[in-house]
């Protein structure tokens, strides 16, 4: 959704003629040029499951001060002074990326500044500023006054800045501090990770006006057993009305008090699945005791459930009481021009569309999170999602601090993404990277969200070189091994857990002119597109044998795209070249999924 205020600010930026400092991309994508030229990147409303009509997009050009000599941005008490010679950065791209206009190696202390004009129509409203992600410690100043702080690089936060604002022009300064020392979650871009370190603002920033009493968050839980949707609205005590719609047709509505569980009946629900990703629209209205509307948001939901059950005596994951063989791609979500941030909305959607096009039904979002619009597209297009938590790296040092930071961000991530029907599994740890108390953490995550499956340590058989593998934690919903090239040697189910091949494959192909300029590698190699396709088809034929006769229920191939030093993607890193015969890939994927559909659920 684009509003007049977002478009108004676009006009202001164009009027002043601001432009990004010229940079040359090491490996451009088809979206690089458009991203660099965008006055307001990502102009669509960033939070599709809690959407308001009035808002102002603050993506675009900000003043920027960074580099080795800049003052510390960790917990400052006042903003630093900006000169007329301050650099310009294009938000929301991290300063390490070429799209930001900065393209410097790891920034630790970052200072951002911009101004905005308060719309006259917002007079008397409470003004909330929203940050979808700032890595890692952020301090916000509004008109020189400290307005709020946040810690966590992968979670959103929201600050009421009303009391700091004035009519006309207002100035925002964000201080972001990111030592990237492995003591907070950092995933693959940490000190022991594989890819470019990233810092600072890397997802959208926006403003929205609300009443004194407004909807802070919602929590939606489909309940297929009782044909209903559980709705929780976090707001000051007031009356709530929720209306579910199928297009313009009202399906159900319910009223009650905010802060309490409400149950909306959904008679004969249309179920959400990869084959038919049907989504209901949802309107939620907050009123006072006199019936005056105080807030109104739009959302959506999918009616689906996920659990374990027996199919011919074998424990398997059941979606809507049916076993669907999960055939997926490991999706790392890195970009040669934006690094952690896709260059455009079309780019963000493209990886999901490609995955769907070639017959996969699952994405494992590996060691990072994405903007909420990524999950919207997974919900909309119909892809199951396994969501990893980005790892810490020094879990055995200063354990009270480092492990607490991990737990906090894990909870924040789960809260942020809870409503997305596509997400069916949480993955707290990967291959023992940053892993601690795996058995206890697995149970804890399951307690936090019993509506989803939990894979406590995907690839528990593997380990980083600096520590031993802890092995099977013995709990959770999956026995999950990583086998390269595989797939033989994959886990088999036990009497309580399903069997998953959380990573396999990783077969590489060099494509000149489409690789990151470093030494590239893979787990194995093929010389041609035809040979690589043959290799993939053979692997999937073997996966089918494991599914039929060894109880395998999930197989996740490495990976969607090449990454900075890896050439084992189905696409090149710039997304320009399909490295396999896509029709053959699609055919074998669909054949394996069909074979799974032939298995009948039962005791």
PDB file of N, CA, C and O in Angstrom, residues 109-136:
ATOM      1  N   UNK A 109      30.268   1.817  14.716  1.00  0.00           N
ATOM      2  CA  UNK A 109      29.509   2.961  15.210  1.00  0.00           C
ATOM      3  C   UNK A 109      28.906   3.710  14.022  1.00  0.00           C
ATOM      4  O   UNK A 109      29.626   4.173  13.129  1.00  0.00           O
ATOM      5  N   UNK A 110      27.590   3.822  14.042  1.00  0.00           N
ATOM      6  CA  UNK A 110      26.863   4.413  12.910  1.00  0.00           C
ATOM      7  C   UNK A 110      25.878   5.444  13.442  1.00  0.00           C
ATOM      8  O   UNK A 110      25.152   5.188  14.396  1.00  0.00           O
ATOM      9  N   UNK A 111      25.853   6.600  12.767  1.00  0.00           N
ATOM     10  CA  UNK A 111      24.927   7.665  13.119  1.00  0.00           C
ATOM     11  C   UNK A 111      24.123   8.060  11.877  1.00  0.00           C
ATOM     12  O   UNK A 111      24.686   8.350  10.825  1.00  0.00           O
ATOM     13  N   UNK A 112      22.817   8.047  12.032  1.00  0.00           N
ATOM     14  CA  UNK A 112      21.904   8.364  10.937  1.00  0.00           C
ATOM     15  C   UNK A 112      21.072   9.590  11.328  1.00  0.00           C
ATOM     16  O   UNK A 112      20.643   9.721  12.470  1.00  0.00           O
ATOM     17  N   UNK A 113      20.781  10.457  10.338  1.00  0.00           N
ATOM     18  CA  UNK A 113      19.928  11.615  10.605  1.00  0.00           C
ATOM     19  C   UNK A 113      19.044  11.901   9.398  1.00  0.00           C
ATOM     20  O   UNK A 113      19.479  11.801   8.258  1.00  0.00           O
ATOM     21  N   UNK A 114      17.799  12.257   9.684  1.00  0.00           N
ATOM     22  CA  UNK A 114      16.923  12.757   8.634  1.00  0.00           C
ATOM     23  C   UNK A 114      15.845  13.639   9.247  1.00  0.00           C
ATOM     24  O   UNK A 114      15.611  13.609  10.468  1.00  0.00           O
ATOM     25  N   UNK A 115      15.196  14.403   8.404  1.00  0.00           N
ATOM     26  CA  UNK A 115      14.083  15.250   8.835  1.00  0.00           C
ATOM     27  C   UNK A 115      12.805  14.809   8.133  1.00  0.00           C
ATOM     28  O   UNK A 115      12.845  14.120   7.104  1.00  0.00           O
ATOM     29  N   UNK A 116      11.692  15.195   8.720  1.00  0.00           N
ATOM     30  CA  UNK A 116      10.410  14.961   8.067  1.00  0.00           C
ATOM     31  C   UNK A 116       9.447  16.065   8.494  1.00  0.00           C
ATOM     32  O   UNK A 116       9.621  16.702   9.541  1.00  0.00           O
ATOM     33  N   UNK A 117       8.449  16.274   7.666  1.00  0.00           N
ATOM     34  CA  UNK A 117       7.425  17.266   7.943  1.00  0.00           C
ATOM     35  C   UNK A 117       6.210  16.568   8.544  1.00  0.00           C
ATOM     36  O   UNK A 117       5.687  15.616   7.970  1.00  0.00           O
ATOM     37  N   UNK A 118       5.755  17.043   9.689  1.00  0.00           N
ATOM     38  CA  UNK A 118       4.579  16.460  10.326  1.00  0.00           C
ATOM     39  C   UNK A 118       3.318  16.853   9.551  1.00  0.00           C
ATOM     40  O   UNK A 118       3.020  18.040   9.405  1.00  0.00           O
ATOM     41  N   UNK A 119       2.571  15.893   9.021  1.00  0.00           N
ATOM     42  CA  UNK A 119       1.322  16.235   8.316  1.00  0.00           C
ATOM     43  C   UNK A 119       0.342  16.928   9.252  1.00  0.00           C
ATOM     44  O   UNK A 119       0.155  16.510  10.401  1.00  0.00           O
ATOM     45  N   UNK A 120      -0.284  17.965   8.773  1.00  0.00           N
ATOM     46  CA  UNK A 120      -1.244  18.711   9.601  1.00  0.00           C
ATOM     47  C   UNK A 120      -2.393  17.823  10.055  1.00  0.00           C
ATOM     48  O   UNK A 120      -2.940  17.993  11.152  1.00  0.00           O
ATOM     49  N   UNK A 121      -2.746  16.831   9.216  1.00  0.00           N
ATOM     50  CA  UNK A 121      -3.862  15.942   9.553  1.00  0.00           C
ATOM     51  C   UNK A 121      -3.557  15.046  10.746  1.00  0.00           C
ATOM     52  O   UNK A 121      -4.465  14.436  11.313  1.00  0.00           O
ATOM     53  N   UNK A 122      -2.277  14.978  11.140  1.00  0.00           N
ATOM     54  CA  UNK A 122      -1.901  14.115  12.269  1.00  0.00           C
ATOM     55  C   UNK A 122      -1.930  14.858  13.596  1.00  0.00           C
ATOM     56  O   UNK A 122      -1.591  14.286  14.639  1.00  0.00           O
ATOM     57  N   UNK A 123      -2.325  16.097  13.573  1.00  0.00           N
ATOM     58  CA  UNK A 123      -2.369  16.879  14.806  1.00  0.00           C
ATOM     59  C   UNK A 123      -3.310  16.205  15.817  1.00  0.00           C
ATOM     60  O   UNK A 123      -4.415  15.800  15.489  1.00  0.00           O
ATOM     61  N   UNK A 124      -2.853  16.088  17.046  1.00  0.00           N
ATOM     62  CA  UNK A 124      -3.649  15.461  18.103  1.00  0.00           C
ATOM     63  C   UNK A 124      -3.515  13.958  18.171  1.00  0.00           C
ATOM     64  O   UNK A 124      -4.091  13.322  19.063  1.00  0.00           O
ATOM     65  N   UNK A 125      -2.765  13.366  17.247  1.00  0.00           N
ATOM     66  CA  UNK A 125      -2.563  11.920  17.225  1.00  0.00           C
ATOM     67  C   UNK A 125      -1.283  11.544  17.983  1.00  0.00           C
ATOM     68  O   UNK A 125      -0.381  12.364  18.164  1.00  0.00           O
ATOM     69  N   UNK A 126      -1.236  10.293  18.416  1.00  0.00           N
ATOM     70  CA  UNK A 126       0.007   9.728  18.918  1.00  0.00           C
ATOM     71  C   UNK A 126       0.808   9.239  17.709  1.00  0.00           C
ATOM     72  O   UNK A 126       0.256   8.616  16.803  1.00  0.00           O
ATOM     73  N   UNK A 127       2.113   9.521  17.689  1.00  0.00           N
ATOM     74  CA  UNK A 127       2.940   9.167  16.545  1.00  0.00           C
ATOM     75  C   UNK A 127       3.915   8.067  16.961  1.00  0.00           C
ATOM     76  O   UNK A 127       4.702   8.229  17.899  1.00  0.00           O
ATOM     77  N   UNK A 128       3.838   6.960  16.238  1.00  0.00           N
ATOM     78  CA  UNK A 128       4.694   5.812  16.499  1.00  0.00           C
ATOM     79  C   UNK A 128       5.718   5.710  15.385  1.00  0.00           C
ATOM     80  O   UNK A 128       5.373   5.787  14.201  1.00  0.00           O
ATOM     81  N   UNK A 129       6.992   5.536  15.762  1.00  0.00           N
ATOM     82  CA  UNK A 129       8.009   5.233  14.765  1.00  0.00           C
ATOM     83  C   UNK A 129       8.326   3.743  14.867  1.00  0.00           C
ATOM     84  O   UNK A 129       8.455   3.184  15.956  1.00  0.00           O
ATOM     85  N   UNK A 130       8.380   3.090  13.711  1.00  0.00           N
ATOM     86  CA  UNK A 130       8.602   1.649  13.624  1.00  0.00           C
ATOM     87  C   UNK A 130       9.920   1.361  12.916  1.00  0.00           C
ATOM     88  O   UNK A 130      10.187   1.905  11.844  1.00  0.00           O
ATOM     89  N   UNK A 131      10.722   0.495  13.517  1.00  0.00           N
ATOM     90  CA  UNK A 131      11.948  -0.001  12.896  1.00  0.00           C
ATOM     91  C   UNK A 131      11.806  -1.517  12.763  1.00  0.00           C
ATOM     92  O   UNK A 131      11.628  -2.219  13.762  1.00  0.00           O
ATOM     93  N   UNK A 132      11.917  -2.023  11.541  1.00  0.00           N
ATOM     94  CA  UNK A 132      11.793  -3.466  11.366  1.00  0.00           C
ATOM     95  C   UNK A 132      13.053  -4.211  11.771  1.00  0.00           C
ATOM     96  O   UNK A 132      12.970  -5.358  12.199  1.00  0.00           O
ATOM     97  N   UNK A 133      14.233  -3.593  11.643  1.00  0.00           N
ATOM     98  CA  UNK A 133      15.460  -4.231  12.120  1.00  0.00           C
ATOM     99  C   UNK A 133      16.615  -3.232  12.073  1.00  0.00           C
ATOM    100  O   UNK A 133      16.854  -2.591  11.045  1.00  0.00           O
ATOM    101  N   UNK A 134      17.318  -3.130  13.216  1.00  0.00           N
ATOM    102  CA  UNK A 134      18.539  -2.329  13.319  1.00  0.00           C
ATOM    103  C   UNK A 134      19.557  -3.182  14.079  1.00  0.00           C
ATOM    104  O   UNK A 134      19.291  -3.629  15.194  1.00  0.00           O
ATOM    105  N   UNK A 135      20.712  -3.376  13.518  1.00  0.00           N
ATOM    106  CA  UNK A 135      21.733  -4.247  14.095  1.00  0.00           C
ATOM    107  C   UNK A 135      22.837  -3.385  14.735  1.00  0.00           C
ATOM    108  O   UNK A 135      23.483  -2.607  14.033  1.00  0.00           O
ATOM    109  N   UNK A 136      23.071  -3.430  16.052  1.00  0.00           N
ATOM    110  CA  UNK A 136      22.399  -4.302  17.005  1.00  0.00           C
ATOM    111  C   UNK A 136      21.765  -3.470  18.121  1.00  0.00           C
ATOM    112  O   UNK A 136      20.637  -3.695  18.512  1.00  0.00           O
TER     113      UNK A 136
END
